[in-house]
CSV table of C-alpha atoms in Angstrom, one decimal:
chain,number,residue,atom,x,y,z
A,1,UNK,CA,0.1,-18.8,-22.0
A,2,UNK,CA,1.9,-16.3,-24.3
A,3,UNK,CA,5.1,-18.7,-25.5
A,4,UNK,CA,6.9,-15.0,-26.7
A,5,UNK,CA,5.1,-13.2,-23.4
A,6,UNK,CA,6.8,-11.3,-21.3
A,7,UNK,CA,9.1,-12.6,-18.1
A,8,UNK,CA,7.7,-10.6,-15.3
A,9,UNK,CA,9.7,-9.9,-11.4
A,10,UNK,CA,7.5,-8.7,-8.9
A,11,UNK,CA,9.3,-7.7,-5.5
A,12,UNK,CA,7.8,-8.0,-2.6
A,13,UNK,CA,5.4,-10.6,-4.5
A,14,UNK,CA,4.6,-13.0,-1.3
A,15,UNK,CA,3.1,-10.0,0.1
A,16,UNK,CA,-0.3,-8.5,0.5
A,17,UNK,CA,-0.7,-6.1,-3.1
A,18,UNK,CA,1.8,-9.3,-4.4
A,19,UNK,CA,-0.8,-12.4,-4.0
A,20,UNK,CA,-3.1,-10.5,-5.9
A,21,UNK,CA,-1.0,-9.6,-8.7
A,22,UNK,CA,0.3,-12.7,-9.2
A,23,UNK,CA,-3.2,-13.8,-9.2
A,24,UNK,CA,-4.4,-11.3,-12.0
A,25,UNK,CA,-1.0,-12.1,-13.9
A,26,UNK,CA,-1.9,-15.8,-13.9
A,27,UNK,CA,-6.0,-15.2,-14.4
A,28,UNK,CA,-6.0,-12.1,-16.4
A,29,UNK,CA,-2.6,-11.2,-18.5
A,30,UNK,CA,-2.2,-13.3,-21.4
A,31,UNK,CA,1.2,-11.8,-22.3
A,32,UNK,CA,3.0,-12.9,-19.8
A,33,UNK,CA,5.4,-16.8,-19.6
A,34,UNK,CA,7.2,-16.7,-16.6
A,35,UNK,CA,6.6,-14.9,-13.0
A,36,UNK,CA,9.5,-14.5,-10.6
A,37,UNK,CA,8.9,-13.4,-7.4
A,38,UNK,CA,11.9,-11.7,-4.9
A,39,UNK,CA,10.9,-11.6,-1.3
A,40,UNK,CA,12.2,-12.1,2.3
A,41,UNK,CA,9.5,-14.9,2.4
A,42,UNK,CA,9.1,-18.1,0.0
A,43,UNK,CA,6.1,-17.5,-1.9
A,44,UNK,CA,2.8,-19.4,-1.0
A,45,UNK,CA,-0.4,-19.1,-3.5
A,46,UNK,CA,-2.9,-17.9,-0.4
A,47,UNK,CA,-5.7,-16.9,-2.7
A,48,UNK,CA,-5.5,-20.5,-3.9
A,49,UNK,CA,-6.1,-19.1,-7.9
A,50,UNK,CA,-5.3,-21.4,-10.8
A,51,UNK,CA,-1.3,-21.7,-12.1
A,52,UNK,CA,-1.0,-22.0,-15.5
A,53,UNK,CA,2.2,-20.2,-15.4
A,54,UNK,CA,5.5,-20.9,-14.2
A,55,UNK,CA,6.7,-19.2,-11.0
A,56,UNK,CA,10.1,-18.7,-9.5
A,57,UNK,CA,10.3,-18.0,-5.9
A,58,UNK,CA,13.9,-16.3,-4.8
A,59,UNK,CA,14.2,-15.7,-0.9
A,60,UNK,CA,16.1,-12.8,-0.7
A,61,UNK,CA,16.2,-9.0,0.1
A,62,UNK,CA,16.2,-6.5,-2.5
A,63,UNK,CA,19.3,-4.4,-0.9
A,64,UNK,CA,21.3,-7.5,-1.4
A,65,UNK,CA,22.7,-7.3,-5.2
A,66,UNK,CA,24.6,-10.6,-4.9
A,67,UNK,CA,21.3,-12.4,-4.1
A,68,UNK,CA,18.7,-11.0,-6.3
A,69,UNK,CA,20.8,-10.1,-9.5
A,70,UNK,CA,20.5,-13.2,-11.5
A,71,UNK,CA,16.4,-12.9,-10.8
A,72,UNK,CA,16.8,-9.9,-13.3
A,73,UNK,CA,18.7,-11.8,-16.1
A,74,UNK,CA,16.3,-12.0,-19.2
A,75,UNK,CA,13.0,-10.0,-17.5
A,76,UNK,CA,10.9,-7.6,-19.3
A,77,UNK,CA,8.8,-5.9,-16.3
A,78,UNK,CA,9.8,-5.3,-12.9
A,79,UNK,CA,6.8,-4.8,-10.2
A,80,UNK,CA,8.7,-3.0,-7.5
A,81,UNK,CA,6.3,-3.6,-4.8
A,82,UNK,CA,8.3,-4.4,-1.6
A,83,UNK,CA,8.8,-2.0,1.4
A,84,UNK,CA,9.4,-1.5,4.5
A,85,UNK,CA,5.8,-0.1,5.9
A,86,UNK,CA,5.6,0.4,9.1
A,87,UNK,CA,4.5,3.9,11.6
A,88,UNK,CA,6.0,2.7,14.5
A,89,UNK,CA,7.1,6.5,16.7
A,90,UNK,CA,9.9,7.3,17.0
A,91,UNK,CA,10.0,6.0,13.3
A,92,UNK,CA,13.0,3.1,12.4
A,93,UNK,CA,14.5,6.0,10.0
A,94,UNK,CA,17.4,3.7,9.5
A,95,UNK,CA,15.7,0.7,8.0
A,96,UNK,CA,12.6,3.2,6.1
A,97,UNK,CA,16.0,4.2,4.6
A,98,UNK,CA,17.9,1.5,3.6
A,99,UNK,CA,15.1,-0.7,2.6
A,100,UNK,CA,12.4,2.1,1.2
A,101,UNK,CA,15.1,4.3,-0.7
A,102,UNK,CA,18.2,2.6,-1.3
A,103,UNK,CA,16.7,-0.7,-2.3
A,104,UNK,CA,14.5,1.4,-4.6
A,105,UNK,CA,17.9,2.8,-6.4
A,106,UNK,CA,19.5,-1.2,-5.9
A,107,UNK,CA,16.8,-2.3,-7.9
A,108,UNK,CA,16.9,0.9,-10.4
A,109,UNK,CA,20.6,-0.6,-10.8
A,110,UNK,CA,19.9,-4.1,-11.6
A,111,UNK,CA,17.2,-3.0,-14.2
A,112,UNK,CA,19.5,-0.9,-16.0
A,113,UNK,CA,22.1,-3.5,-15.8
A,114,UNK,CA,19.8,-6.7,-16.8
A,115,UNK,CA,17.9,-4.6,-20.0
A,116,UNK,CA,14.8,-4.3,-18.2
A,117,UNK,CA,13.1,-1.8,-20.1
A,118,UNK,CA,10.0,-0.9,-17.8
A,119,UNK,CA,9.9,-0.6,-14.2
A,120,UNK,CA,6.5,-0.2,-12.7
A,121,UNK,CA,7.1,1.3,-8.6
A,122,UNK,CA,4.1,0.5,-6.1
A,123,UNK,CA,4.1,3.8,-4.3
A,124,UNK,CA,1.2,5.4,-2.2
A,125,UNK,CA,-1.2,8.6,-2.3
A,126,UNK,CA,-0.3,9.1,1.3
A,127,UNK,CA,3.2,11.0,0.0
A,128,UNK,CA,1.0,14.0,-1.1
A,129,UNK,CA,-0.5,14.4,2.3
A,130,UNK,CA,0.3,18.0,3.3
A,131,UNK,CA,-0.7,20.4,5.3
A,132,UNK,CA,-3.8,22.5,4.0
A,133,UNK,CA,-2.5,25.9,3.1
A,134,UNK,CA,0.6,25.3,4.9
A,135,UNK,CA,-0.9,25.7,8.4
A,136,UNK,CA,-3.8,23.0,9.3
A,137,UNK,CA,-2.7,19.8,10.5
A,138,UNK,CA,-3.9,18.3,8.7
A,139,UNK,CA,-5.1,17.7,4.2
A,140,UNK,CA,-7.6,18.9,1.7
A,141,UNK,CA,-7.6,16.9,-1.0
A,142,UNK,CA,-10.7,16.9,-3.2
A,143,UNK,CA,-11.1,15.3,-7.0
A,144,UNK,CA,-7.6,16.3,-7.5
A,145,UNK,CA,-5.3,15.0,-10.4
A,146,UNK,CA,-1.3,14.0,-9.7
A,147,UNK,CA,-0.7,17.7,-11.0
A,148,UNK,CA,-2.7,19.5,-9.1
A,149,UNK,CA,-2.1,18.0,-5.8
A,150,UNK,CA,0.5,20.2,-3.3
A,151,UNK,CA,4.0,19.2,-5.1
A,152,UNK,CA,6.5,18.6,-2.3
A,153,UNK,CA,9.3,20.3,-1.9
A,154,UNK,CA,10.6,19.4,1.5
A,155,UNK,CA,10.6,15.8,3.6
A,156,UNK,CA,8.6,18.4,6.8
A,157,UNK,CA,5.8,18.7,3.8
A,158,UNK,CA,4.6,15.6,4.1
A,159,UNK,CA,2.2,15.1,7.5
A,160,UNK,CA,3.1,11.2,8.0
A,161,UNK,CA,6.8,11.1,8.4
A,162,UNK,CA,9.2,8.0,8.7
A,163,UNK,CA,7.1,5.8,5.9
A,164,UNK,CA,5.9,8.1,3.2
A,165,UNK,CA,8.7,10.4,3.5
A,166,UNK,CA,11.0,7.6,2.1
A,167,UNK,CA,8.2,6.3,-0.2
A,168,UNK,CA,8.4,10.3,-1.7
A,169,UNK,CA,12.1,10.1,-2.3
A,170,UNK,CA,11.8,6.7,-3.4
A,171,UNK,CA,9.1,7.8,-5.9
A,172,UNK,CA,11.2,10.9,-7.1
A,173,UNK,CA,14.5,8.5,-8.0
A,174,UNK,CA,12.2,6.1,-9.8
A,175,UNK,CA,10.2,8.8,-12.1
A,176,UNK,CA,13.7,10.2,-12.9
A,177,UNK,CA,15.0,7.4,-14.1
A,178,UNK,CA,12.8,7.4,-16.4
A,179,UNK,CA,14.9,7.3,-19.6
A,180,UNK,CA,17.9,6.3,-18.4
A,181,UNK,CA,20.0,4.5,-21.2
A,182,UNK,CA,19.9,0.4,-20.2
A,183,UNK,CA,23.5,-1.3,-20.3
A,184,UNK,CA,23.7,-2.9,-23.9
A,185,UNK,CA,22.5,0.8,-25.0
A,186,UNK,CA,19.8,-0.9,-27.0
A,187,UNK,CA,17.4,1.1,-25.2
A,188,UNK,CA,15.6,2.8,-22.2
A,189,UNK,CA,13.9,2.3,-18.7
A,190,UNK,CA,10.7,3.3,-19.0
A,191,UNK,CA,9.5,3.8,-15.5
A,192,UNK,CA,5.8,4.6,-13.9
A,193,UNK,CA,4.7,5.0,-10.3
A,194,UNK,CA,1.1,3.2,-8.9
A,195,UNK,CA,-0.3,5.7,-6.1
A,196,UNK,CA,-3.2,3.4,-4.3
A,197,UNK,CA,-4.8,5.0,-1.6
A,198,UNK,CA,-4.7,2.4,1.7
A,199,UNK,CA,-5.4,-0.5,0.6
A,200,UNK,CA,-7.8,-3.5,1.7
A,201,UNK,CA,-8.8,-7.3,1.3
A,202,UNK,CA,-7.5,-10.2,1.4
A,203,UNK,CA,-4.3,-10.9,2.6
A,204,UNK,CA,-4.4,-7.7,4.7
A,205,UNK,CA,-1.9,-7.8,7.6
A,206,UNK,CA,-1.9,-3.9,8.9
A,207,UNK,CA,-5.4,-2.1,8.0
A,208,UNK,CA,-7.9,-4.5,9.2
A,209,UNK,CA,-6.0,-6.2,11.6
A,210,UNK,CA,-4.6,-3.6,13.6
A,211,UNK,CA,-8.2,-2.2,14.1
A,212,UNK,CA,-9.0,-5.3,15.3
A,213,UNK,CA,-6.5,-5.8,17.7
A,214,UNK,CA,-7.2,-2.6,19.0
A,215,UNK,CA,-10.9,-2.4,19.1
A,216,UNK,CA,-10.9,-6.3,20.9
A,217,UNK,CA,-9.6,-4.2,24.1
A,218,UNK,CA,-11.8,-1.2,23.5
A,219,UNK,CA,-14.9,-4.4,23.3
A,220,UNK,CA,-15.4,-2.8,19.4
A,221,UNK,CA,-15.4,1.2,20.1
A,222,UNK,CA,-13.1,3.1,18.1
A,223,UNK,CA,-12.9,6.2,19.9
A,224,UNK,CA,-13.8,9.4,18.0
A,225,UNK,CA,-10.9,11.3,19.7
A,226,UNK,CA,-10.3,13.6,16.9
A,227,UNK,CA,-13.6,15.6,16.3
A,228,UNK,CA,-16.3,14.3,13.7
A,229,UNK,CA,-13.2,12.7,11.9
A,230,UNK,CA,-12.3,13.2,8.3
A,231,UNK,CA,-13.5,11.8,4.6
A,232,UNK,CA,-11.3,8.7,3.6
A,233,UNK,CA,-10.8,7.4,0.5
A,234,UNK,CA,-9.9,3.4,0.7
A,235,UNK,CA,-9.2,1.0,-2.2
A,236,UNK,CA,-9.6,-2.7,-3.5
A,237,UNK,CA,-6.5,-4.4,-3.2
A,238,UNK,CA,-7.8,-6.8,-6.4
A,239,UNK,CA,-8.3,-3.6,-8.2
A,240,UNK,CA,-5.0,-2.2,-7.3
A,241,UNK,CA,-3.1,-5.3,-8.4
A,242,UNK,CA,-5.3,-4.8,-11.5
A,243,UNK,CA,-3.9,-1.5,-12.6
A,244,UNK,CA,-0.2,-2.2,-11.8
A,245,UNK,CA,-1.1,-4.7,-15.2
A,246,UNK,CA,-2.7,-2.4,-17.1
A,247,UNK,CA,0.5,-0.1,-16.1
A,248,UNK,CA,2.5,-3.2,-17.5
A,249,UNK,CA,0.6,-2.9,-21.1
A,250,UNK,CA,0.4,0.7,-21.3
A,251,UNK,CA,4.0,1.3,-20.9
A,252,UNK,CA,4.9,-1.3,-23.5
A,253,UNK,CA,2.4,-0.1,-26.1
A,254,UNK,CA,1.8,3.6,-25.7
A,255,UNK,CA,4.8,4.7,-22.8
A,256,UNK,CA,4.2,8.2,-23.8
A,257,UNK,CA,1.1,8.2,-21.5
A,258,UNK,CA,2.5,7.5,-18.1
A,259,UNK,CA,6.6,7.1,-18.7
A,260,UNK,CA,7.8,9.3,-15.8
A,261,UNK,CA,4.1,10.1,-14.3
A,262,UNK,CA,2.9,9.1,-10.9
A,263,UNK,CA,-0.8,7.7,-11.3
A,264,UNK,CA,-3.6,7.8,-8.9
A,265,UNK,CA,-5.5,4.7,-8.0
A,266,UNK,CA,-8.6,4.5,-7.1
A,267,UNK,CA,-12.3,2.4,-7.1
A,268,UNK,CA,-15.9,2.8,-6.2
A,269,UNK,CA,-15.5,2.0,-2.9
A,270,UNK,CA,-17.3,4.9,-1.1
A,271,UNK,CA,-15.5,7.9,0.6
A,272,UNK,CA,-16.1,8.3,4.6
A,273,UNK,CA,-14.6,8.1,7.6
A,274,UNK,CA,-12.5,5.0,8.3
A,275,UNK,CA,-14.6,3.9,11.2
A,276,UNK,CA,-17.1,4.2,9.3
A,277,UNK,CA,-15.8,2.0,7.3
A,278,UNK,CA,-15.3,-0.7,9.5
A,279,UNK,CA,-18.6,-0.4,10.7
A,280,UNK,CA,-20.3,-0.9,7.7
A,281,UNK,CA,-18.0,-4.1,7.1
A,282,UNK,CA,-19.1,-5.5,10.6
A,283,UNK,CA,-22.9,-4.8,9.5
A,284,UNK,CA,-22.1,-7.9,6.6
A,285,UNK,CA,-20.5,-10.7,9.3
A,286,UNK,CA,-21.4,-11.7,12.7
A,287,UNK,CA,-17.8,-12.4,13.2
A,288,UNK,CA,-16.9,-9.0,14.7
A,289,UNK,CA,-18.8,-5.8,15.6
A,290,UNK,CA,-16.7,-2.4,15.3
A,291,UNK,CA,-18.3,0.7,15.7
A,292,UNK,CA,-17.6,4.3,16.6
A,293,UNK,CA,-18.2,6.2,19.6
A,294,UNK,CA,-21.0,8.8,19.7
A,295,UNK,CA,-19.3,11.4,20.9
A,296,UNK,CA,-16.1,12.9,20.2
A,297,UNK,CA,-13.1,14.9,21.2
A,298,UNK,CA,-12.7,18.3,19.3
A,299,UNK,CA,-10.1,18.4,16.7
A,300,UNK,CA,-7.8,20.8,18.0
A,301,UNK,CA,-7.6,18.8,21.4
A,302,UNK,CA,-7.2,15.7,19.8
A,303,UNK,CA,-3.9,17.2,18.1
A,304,UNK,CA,-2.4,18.6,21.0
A,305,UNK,CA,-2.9,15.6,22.9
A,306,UNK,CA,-1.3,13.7,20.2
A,307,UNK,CA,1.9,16.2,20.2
A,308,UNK,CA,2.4,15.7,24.5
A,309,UNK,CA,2.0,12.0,23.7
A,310,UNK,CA,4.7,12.3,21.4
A,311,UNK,CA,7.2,14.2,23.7
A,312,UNK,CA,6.5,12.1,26.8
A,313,UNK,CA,7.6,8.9,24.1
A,314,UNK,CA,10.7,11.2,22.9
A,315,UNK,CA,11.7,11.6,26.6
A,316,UNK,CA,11.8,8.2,27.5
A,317,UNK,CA,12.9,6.6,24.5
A,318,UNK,CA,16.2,7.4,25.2
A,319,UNK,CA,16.8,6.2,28.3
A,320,UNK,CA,13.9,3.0,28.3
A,321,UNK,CA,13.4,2.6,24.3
A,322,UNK,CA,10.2,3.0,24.7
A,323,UNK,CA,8.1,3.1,21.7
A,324,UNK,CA,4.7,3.3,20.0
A,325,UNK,CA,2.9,1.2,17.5
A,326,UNK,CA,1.5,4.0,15.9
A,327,UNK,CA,2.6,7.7,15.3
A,328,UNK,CA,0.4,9.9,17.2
A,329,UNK,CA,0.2,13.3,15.3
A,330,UNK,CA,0.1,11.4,11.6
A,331,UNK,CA,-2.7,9.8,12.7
A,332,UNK,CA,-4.0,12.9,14.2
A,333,UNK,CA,-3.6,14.1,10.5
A,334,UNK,CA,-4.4,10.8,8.5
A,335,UNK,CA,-8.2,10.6,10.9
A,336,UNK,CA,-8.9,15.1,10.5
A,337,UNK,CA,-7.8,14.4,6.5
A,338,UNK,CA,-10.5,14.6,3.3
A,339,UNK,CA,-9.3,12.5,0.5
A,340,UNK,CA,-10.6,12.0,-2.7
A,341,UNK,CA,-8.2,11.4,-5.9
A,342,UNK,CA,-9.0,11.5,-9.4
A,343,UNK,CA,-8.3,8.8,-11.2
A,344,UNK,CA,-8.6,10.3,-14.6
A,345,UNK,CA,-4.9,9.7,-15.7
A,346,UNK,CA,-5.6,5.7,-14.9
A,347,UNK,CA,-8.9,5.9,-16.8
A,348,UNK,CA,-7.5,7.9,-19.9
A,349,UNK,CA,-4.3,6.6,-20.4
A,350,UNK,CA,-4.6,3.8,-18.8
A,351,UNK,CA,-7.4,2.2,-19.9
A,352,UNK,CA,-8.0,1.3,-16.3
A,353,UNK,CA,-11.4,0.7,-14.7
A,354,UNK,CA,-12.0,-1.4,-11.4
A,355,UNK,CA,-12.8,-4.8,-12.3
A,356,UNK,CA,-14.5,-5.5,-8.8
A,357,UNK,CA,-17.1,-3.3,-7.9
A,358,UNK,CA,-18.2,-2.5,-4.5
A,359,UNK,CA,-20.7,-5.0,-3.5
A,360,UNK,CA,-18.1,-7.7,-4.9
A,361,UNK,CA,-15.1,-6.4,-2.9
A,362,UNK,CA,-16.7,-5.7,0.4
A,363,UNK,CA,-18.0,-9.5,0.0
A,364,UNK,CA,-14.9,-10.8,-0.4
A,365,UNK,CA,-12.8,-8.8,1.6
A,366,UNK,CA,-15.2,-9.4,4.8
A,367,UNK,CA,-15.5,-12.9,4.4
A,368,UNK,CA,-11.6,-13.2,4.5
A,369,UNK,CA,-11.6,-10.6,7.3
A,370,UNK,CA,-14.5,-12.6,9.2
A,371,UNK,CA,-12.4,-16.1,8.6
A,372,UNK,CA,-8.9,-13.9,10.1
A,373,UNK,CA,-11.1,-12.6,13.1
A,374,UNK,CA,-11.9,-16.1,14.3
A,375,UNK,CA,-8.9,-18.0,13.7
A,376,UNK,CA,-6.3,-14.9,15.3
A,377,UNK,CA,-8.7,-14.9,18.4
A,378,UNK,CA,-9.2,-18.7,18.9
A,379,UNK,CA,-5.3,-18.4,18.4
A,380,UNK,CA,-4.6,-15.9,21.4
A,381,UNK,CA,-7.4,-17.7,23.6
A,382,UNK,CA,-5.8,-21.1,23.5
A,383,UNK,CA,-2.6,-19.7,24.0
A,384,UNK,CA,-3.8,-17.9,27.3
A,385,UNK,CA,-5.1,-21.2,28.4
A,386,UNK,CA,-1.9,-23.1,27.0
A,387,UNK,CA,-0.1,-20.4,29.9
C-alpha cells in the first residue's frame, strides 16, 4: 500500500460495477491508501477479495450534502458510479431526475468544494442509442468511435427514455465541468466519463436476473417477438471496473487524453443477440437452460405491438397506477439494435486492455449466475410452501 497514494470515493460502491472496483483498487492499484465508499447500503466485500487497504463505509445518499460532504474532505478521485437504473413504464421521471442529474451536479459541487481534482462519471453507451437516420426504430451502430456516433441534440433523440435520458444530461454536466476552478483556486477538476455497454457478472441484480425471472414462467423460452433480433454488444463487469482505474491513472498523469471526453468500453466478449447470449451461458451450467424461440414475430409488428401496449398502460395508469417492469418500445429498440463500439480511445489513451478474456469471464460470471439461480428459486419454493 502506497503510504503517499491516493484517497479514493467511489459512489454507489456497495453496488454491482462498485464490488468490483473496490476489488481491482485493493488487488490491482498500488497508488491508492484509503477507499471510501458512499451508498444507500453499508458496504459488504461479496467477491470475498483480499483487504489490504483501509475502507470507509458512509450510508448515505448522494443528493444529501449534509450527509456525504465530510466523505469528500481530503480525497483525490471520485468514482461517480451510483444511479438510479431502472426502465420501469411510465418511467419514475421524478426520481431518474433527482437522483441521476441533480445528484450528478451535488456531487460536481462537493468536488469543487473539497479540492478533488479528478472526477471519473460511470455513464453508459446506451445514451447514444438513436434512431438510424432519424426514422428506424431503432440503432446502427457499427465500430464507431465517441465522435462519430449520432451526437444528441434533443432528450426525443435518444430511443430508451426515463434512464439514459438523465444519464445523457448527467454525462453533458460532468464533461463540462471539466476545468472548472476547485475552491482553494489551487487547481482544476479534471473530469472523464466511462461508457460500458450493459454490463455482466457477478454481483449482477438486473441483466441476468430479470431474464431469469422471466424465462422461469416462459419454462426457458425467450420469445423472439421482434424479428431475427439485433447484434448486441455486452461487457465484463471485472473489465469495466478495470478501466474506470486506468481512467484514474490516466487523468493524473497524462489528463490531456480523456479530460472532458466520454470513452467507450468494451471487451472480447462476442457480439450477438442477447438471447443468444444467455443461451450460450446456459450451455456451460446445468443450473438453468434459456433458449430462444425458433420462430419469430416480424419487426415491424413487434414495434407496433409494443406502442398499443404502451397506450393501454398510459390509459390506466392514471386512474389504477398501473405499471410495467419494463418499457415496451425501448426494448422494442434495445432487441432490433446493432451495436458494436470502438474502443480505440480506451486502448490509445488509455492504455486500457481487458484483463479477463472471454473464456475467463463467461466462467466466472456463470458459475455466480448458476449459484444465484439455485439459491433465488429454492428461495421462492420454500416460501410457496411456507404459505
Amino acid at each position: 500500500m502506497a503510504r503517499n497514494g491516493d484517497v479514493v470515493l467511489i459512489t454507489g460502491g456497495s453496488g454491482f460495477l462498485g464490488q468490483h472496483l473496490v476489488k481491482h483498487l485493493q488487488e490491482n492499484d498500488d497508488d491508492v491508501k484509503e477507499i471510501r465508499i458512499v451508498d444507500l447500503k453499508p458496504y459488504r466485500n461479496n467477491l470475498k477479495h483480499a483487504e489490504t487497504k483501509p475502507i470507509k463505509s458512509i450510508v448515505a445518499d448522494i443528493c444529501d450534502t449534509d450527509a456525504v460532504g465530510e466523505a469528500f474532505d481530503n480525497v483525490d478521485v471520485v468514482f461517480h458510479c451510483a444511479a438510479y437504473i431502472n426502465f420501469q413504464f411510465p418511467p419514475n421521471i421524478n426520481e431518474l431526475e433527482r437522483v441521476n442529474v441533480n445528484g450528478t451536479k451535488n456531487v460536481i459541487n462537493l468536488c469543487i468544494k473539497h479540492n478533488v481534482p479528478r472526477l471519473i462519471y460511470t455513464s453508459s453507451a446506451s445514451v447514444t442509442l438513436t434512431s438510424y437516420l432519424g426514422l428506424a426504430p431503432f440503432a446502427v451502430i457499427v465500430n464507431l468511435t465517441e465522435s462519430k456516433t449520432k451526437q444528441v441534440t434533443s432528450d426525443n433523440d435518444i430511443l430508451i427514455p426515463g434512464y439514459s435520458v438523465t444519464k445523457h444530461r448527467a454525462e453533458k454536466i460532468v464533461l463540462g465541468a471539466n476545468g472548472t476552478n476547485l475552491a482553494n483556486g489551487t487547481g482544476e477538476l479534471l473530469t472523464t466519463s466511462i461508457r460500458p455497454t450493459v454490463l455482466y457478472g457477478e454481483e449482477d441484480p438486473y441483466f441476468f436476473p430479470t431474464l431469469a425471472k422471466f424465462t422461469k414462467k416462459t419454462g426457458g423460452i425467450i420469445p423472439k417477438v421482434l424479428g431475427a433480433g439485433g447484434k448486441h454488444q455486452m461487457t465484463y463487469v471485472g473489465n469495466v471496473a478495470w478501466a474506470h482505474i486506468r481512467a484514474k491513472q490516466t487523468l493524473k498523469n497524462s489528463s490531456k487524453n480523456i479530460a472532458g471526453l466520454p470513452v467507450f468500453v468494451t471487451d472480447d466478449t462476442p457480439i450477438e443477440d442477447t438471447s443468444r447470449f444467455c443461451q450460450r451461458m446456459s450451455r456451460r451450467t446445468d443450473a438453468f437452460n434459456i433458449r430462444p424461440t425458433s420462430w419469430s414475430i416480424p419487426s415491424l409488428i413487434g414495434y407496433w405491438l409494443a406502442i398499443l401496449l404502451e397506450l393501454i398502460i398510459s390509459t390506466l395508469n392514471p386512474i389504477f397506477g398501473t405499471k410495467l417492469n419494463f418499457q415496451p418500445r425501448a426494448l422494442a429498440a434495445y432487441a432490433g439494435s446493432l451495436l458494436q463500439y470502438s474502443r480505440l480511445r480506451a486502448e490509445l489513451h488509455m492504455d486500457y486492455e481487458p484483463i479477463y478474456n472471454e473464456e475467463r469471464s463467461l466462467d466466472d460470471s456463470v458459475k455466480w449466475y448458476s449459484a444465484w439461480y439455485k439459491s433465488y428459486f429454492n428461495k421462492d419454493k420454500q416460501s410457496k410452501k411456507a404459505e
